[in-house]
Short mmCIF file of C-alpha atoms in Angstrom, two decimals:
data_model
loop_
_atom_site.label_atom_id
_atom_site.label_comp_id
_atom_site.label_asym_id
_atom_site.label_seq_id
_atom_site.Cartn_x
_atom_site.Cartn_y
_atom_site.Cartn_z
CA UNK A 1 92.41 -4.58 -44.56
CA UNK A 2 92.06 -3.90 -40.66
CA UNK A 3 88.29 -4.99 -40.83
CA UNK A 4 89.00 -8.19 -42.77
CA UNK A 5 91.78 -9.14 -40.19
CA UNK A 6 89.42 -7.89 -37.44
CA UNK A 7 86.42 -9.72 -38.61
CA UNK A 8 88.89 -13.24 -39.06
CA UNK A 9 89.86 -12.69 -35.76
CA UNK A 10 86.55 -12.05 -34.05
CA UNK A 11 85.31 -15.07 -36.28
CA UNK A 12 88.20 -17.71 -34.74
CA UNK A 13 87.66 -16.47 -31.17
CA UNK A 14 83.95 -17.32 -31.97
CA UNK A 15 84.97 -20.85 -33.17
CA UNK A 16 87.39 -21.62 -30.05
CA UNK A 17 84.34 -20.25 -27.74
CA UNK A 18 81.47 -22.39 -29.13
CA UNK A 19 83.84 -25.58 -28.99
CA UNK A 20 85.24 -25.22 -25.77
CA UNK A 21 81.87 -24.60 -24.39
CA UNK A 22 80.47 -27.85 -25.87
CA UNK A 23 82.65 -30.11 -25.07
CA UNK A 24 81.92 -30.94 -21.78
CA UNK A 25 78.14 -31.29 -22.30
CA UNK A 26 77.41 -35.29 -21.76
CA UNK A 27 74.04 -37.56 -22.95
CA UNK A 28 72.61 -39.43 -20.66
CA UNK A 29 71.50 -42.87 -21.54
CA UNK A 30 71.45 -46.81 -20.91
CA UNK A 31 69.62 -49.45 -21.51
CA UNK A 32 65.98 -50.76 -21.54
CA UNK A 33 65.16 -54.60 -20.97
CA UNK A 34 61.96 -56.89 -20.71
CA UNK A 35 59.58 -54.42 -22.24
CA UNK A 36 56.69 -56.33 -23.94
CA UNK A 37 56.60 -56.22 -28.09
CA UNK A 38 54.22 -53.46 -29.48
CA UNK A 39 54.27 -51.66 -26.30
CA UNK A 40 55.69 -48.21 -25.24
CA UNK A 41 57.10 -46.54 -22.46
CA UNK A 42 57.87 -42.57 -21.43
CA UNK A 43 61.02 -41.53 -19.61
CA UNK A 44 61.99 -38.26 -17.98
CA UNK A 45 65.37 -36.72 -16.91
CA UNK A 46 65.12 -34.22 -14.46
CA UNK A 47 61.59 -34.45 -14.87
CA UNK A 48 61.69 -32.56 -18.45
CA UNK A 49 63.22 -34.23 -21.77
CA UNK A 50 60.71 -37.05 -22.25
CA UNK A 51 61.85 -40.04 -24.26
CA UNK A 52 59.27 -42.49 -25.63
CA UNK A 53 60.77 -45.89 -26.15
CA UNK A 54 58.95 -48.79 -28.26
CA UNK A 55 61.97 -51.48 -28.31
CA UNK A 56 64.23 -52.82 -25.73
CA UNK A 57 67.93 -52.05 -26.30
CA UNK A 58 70.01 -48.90 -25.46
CA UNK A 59 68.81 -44.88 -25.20
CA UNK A 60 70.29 -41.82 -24.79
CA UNK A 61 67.74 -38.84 -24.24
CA UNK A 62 67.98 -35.92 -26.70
CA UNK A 63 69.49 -33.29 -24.03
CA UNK A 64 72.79 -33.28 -22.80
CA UNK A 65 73.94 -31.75 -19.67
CA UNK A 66 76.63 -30.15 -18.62
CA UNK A 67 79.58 -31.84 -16.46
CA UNK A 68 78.39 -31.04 -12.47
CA UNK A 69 74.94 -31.10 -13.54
CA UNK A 70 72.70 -33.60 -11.29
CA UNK A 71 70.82 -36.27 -13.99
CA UNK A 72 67.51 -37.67 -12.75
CA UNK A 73 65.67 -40.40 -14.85
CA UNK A 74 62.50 -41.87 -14.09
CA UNK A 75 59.26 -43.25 -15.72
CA UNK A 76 56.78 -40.79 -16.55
CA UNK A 77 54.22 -43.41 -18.29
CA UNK A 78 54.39 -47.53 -17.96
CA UNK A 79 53.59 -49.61 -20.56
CA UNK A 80 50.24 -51.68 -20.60
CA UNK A 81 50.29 -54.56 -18.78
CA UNK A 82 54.10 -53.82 -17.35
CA UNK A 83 55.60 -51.82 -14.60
CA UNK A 84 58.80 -50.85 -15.76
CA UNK A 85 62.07 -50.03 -12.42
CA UNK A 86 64.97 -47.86 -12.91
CA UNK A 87 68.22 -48.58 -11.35
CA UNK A 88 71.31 -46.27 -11.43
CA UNK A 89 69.53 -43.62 -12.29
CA UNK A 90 70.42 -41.00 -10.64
CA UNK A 91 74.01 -39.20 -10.60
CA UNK A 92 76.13 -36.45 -11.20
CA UNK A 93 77.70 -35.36 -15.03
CA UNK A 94 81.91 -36.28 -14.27
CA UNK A 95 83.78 -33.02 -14.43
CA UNK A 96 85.40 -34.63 -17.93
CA UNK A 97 81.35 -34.43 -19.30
CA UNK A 98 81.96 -38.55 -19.52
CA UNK A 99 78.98 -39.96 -21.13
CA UNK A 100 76.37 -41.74 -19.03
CA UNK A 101 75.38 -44.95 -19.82
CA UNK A 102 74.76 -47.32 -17.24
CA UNK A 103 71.44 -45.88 -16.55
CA UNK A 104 69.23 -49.13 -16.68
CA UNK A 105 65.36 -50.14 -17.40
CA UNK A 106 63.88 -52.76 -16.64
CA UNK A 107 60.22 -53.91 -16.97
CA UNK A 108 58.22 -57.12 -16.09
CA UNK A 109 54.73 -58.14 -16.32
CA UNK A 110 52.29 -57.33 -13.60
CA UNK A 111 51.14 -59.65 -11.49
CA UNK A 112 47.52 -60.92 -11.36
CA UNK A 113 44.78 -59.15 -9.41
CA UNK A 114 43.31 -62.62 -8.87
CA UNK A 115 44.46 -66.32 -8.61
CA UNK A 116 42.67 -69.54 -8.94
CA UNK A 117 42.85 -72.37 -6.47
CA UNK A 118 44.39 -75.57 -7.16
CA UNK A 119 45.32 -78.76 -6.16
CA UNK A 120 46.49 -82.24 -6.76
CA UNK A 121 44.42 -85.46 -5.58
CA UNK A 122 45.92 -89.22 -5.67
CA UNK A 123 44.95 -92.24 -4.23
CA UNK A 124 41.10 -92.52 -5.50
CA UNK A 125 39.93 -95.71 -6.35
CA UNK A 126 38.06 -96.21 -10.00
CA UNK A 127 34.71 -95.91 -10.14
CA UNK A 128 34.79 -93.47 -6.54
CA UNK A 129 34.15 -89.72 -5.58
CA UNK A 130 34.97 -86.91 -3.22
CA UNK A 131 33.13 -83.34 -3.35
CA UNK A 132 35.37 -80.16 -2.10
CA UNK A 133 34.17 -77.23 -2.24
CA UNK A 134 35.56 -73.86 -1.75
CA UNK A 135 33.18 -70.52 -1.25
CA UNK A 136 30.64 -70.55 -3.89
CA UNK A 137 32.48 -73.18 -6.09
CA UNK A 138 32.38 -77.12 -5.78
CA UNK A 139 34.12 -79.64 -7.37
CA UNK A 140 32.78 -83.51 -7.68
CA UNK A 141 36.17 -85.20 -8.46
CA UNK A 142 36.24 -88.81 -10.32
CA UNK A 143 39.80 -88.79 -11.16
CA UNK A 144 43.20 -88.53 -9.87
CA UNK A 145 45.23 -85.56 -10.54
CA UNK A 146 45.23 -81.48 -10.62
CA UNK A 147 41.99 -80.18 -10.36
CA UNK A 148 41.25 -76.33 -9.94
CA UNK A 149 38.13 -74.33 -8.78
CA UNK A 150 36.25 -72.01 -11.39
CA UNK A 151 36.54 -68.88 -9.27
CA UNK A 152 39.24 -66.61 -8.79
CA UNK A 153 40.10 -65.16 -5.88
CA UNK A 154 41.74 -61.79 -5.56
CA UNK A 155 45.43 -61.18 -4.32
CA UNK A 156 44.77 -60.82 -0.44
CA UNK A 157 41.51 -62.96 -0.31
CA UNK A 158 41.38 -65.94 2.05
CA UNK A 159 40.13 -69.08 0.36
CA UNK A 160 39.40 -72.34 2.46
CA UNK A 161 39.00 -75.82 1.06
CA UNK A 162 36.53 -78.67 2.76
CA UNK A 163 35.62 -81.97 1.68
CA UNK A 164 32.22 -82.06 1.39
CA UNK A 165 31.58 -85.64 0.84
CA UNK A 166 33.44 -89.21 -0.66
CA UNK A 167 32.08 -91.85 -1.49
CA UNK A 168 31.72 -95.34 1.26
CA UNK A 169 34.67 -96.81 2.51
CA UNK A 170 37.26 -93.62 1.53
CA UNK A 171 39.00 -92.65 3.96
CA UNK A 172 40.61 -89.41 2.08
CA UNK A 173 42.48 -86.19 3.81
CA UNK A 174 43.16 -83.22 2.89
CA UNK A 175 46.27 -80.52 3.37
CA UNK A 176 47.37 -77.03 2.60
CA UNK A 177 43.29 -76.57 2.16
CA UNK A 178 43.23 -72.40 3.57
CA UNK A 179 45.29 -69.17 3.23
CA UNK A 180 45.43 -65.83 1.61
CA UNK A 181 46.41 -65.20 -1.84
CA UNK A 182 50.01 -63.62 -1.54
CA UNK A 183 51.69 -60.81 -3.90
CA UNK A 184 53.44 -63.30 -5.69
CA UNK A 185 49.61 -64.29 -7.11
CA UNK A 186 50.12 -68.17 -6.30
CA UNK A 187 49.29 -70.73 -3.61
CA UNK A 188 51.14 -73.79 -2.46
CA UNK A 189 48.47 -76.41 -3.90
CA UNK A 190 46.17 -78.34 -1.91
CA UNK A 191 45.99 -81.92 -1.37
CA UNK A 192 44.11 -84.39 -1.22
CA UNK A 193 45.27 -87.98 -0.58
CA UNK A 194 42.85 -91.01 -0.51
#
């Protein structure tokens, strides 16, 4: 009878052990945004525990940690096509073992490498011409309205737009016709007013 009571005993200090010792063990999650349908991305926390996510919405990563315990989480591998940012992602586990969950993930589409120039021309009387040209690339326009040049040019290349020719008695002019390609992958248009 001492063994049974002994063996209950050992069994319930056992029980009272393992549930005070996970209780204060919190996940760590939040939520991804702007990621691109059919495409994937890989997070880490604390660069181990990687989570593959396919579909925007909320996460929580498979291990918990412990309250104190620093959390970490950052992208280990960006989708296709997307560069994915992490904001409050960093942090320490509250002493309660709160959840986290205002970890967030956000991911946009990448810019361009390249950008085409483009431009707007008014003012051109029927049955009358002007020639730009631009690098390698030129344009005959017969027409008012946007017009664009065939070649891209890469983020950080310098373009610079001349008129070549018009036709007799035009008297056209041109604006906003040279720059760099910035960052942001688009120009403010040229113009050409006849």
């Amino acid at each position: 009878m001492i063994k049974v009571k002994t063996l209950m005993l050992s069994s319930l200090v056992g029980l009272v052990i393992a549930g005070c010792g996970g209780s204060s063990n919190a996940p760590i999650g939040g939520t991804l945004t702007g990621l691109a349908g059919g495409s994937t991305l890989t997070l880490l926390n604390n660069n181990a525990n990687p989570l593959t996510l396919g579909a925007n919405g909320f996460f929580t990563f498979s291990l918990y940690l412990p309250s104190g315990s620093g959390y970490n989480v950052t992208v280990n591998s960006q989708p296709i096509g997307q560069t994915c940012s992490v904001t409050n992602g960093t942090g320490t586990v509250s002493s309660n073992g709160a959840a986290v969950t205002n970890v967030a993930v956000n991911c946009v589409a990448n810019l361009p490498n390249n950008n085409i120039v483009f431009g707007n021309l008014t003012g051109l009387p029927a049955g009358k011409q002007v020639v730009l040209t631009n690098a390698q690339d030129t344009l005959t326009l017969t027409v008012n309205g946007a017009f664009a040049f065939p070649t891209a040019v890469p983020i950080g290349g310098s373009y610079l737009v001349s008129l070549k020719s018009q036709s007799p008695g035009l008297n056209c002019t041109t604006a906003n016709v040279s720059g760099t390609i910035p960052a942001t992958g688009f120009i403010t248009q040229v113009v050409v007013s006849c």
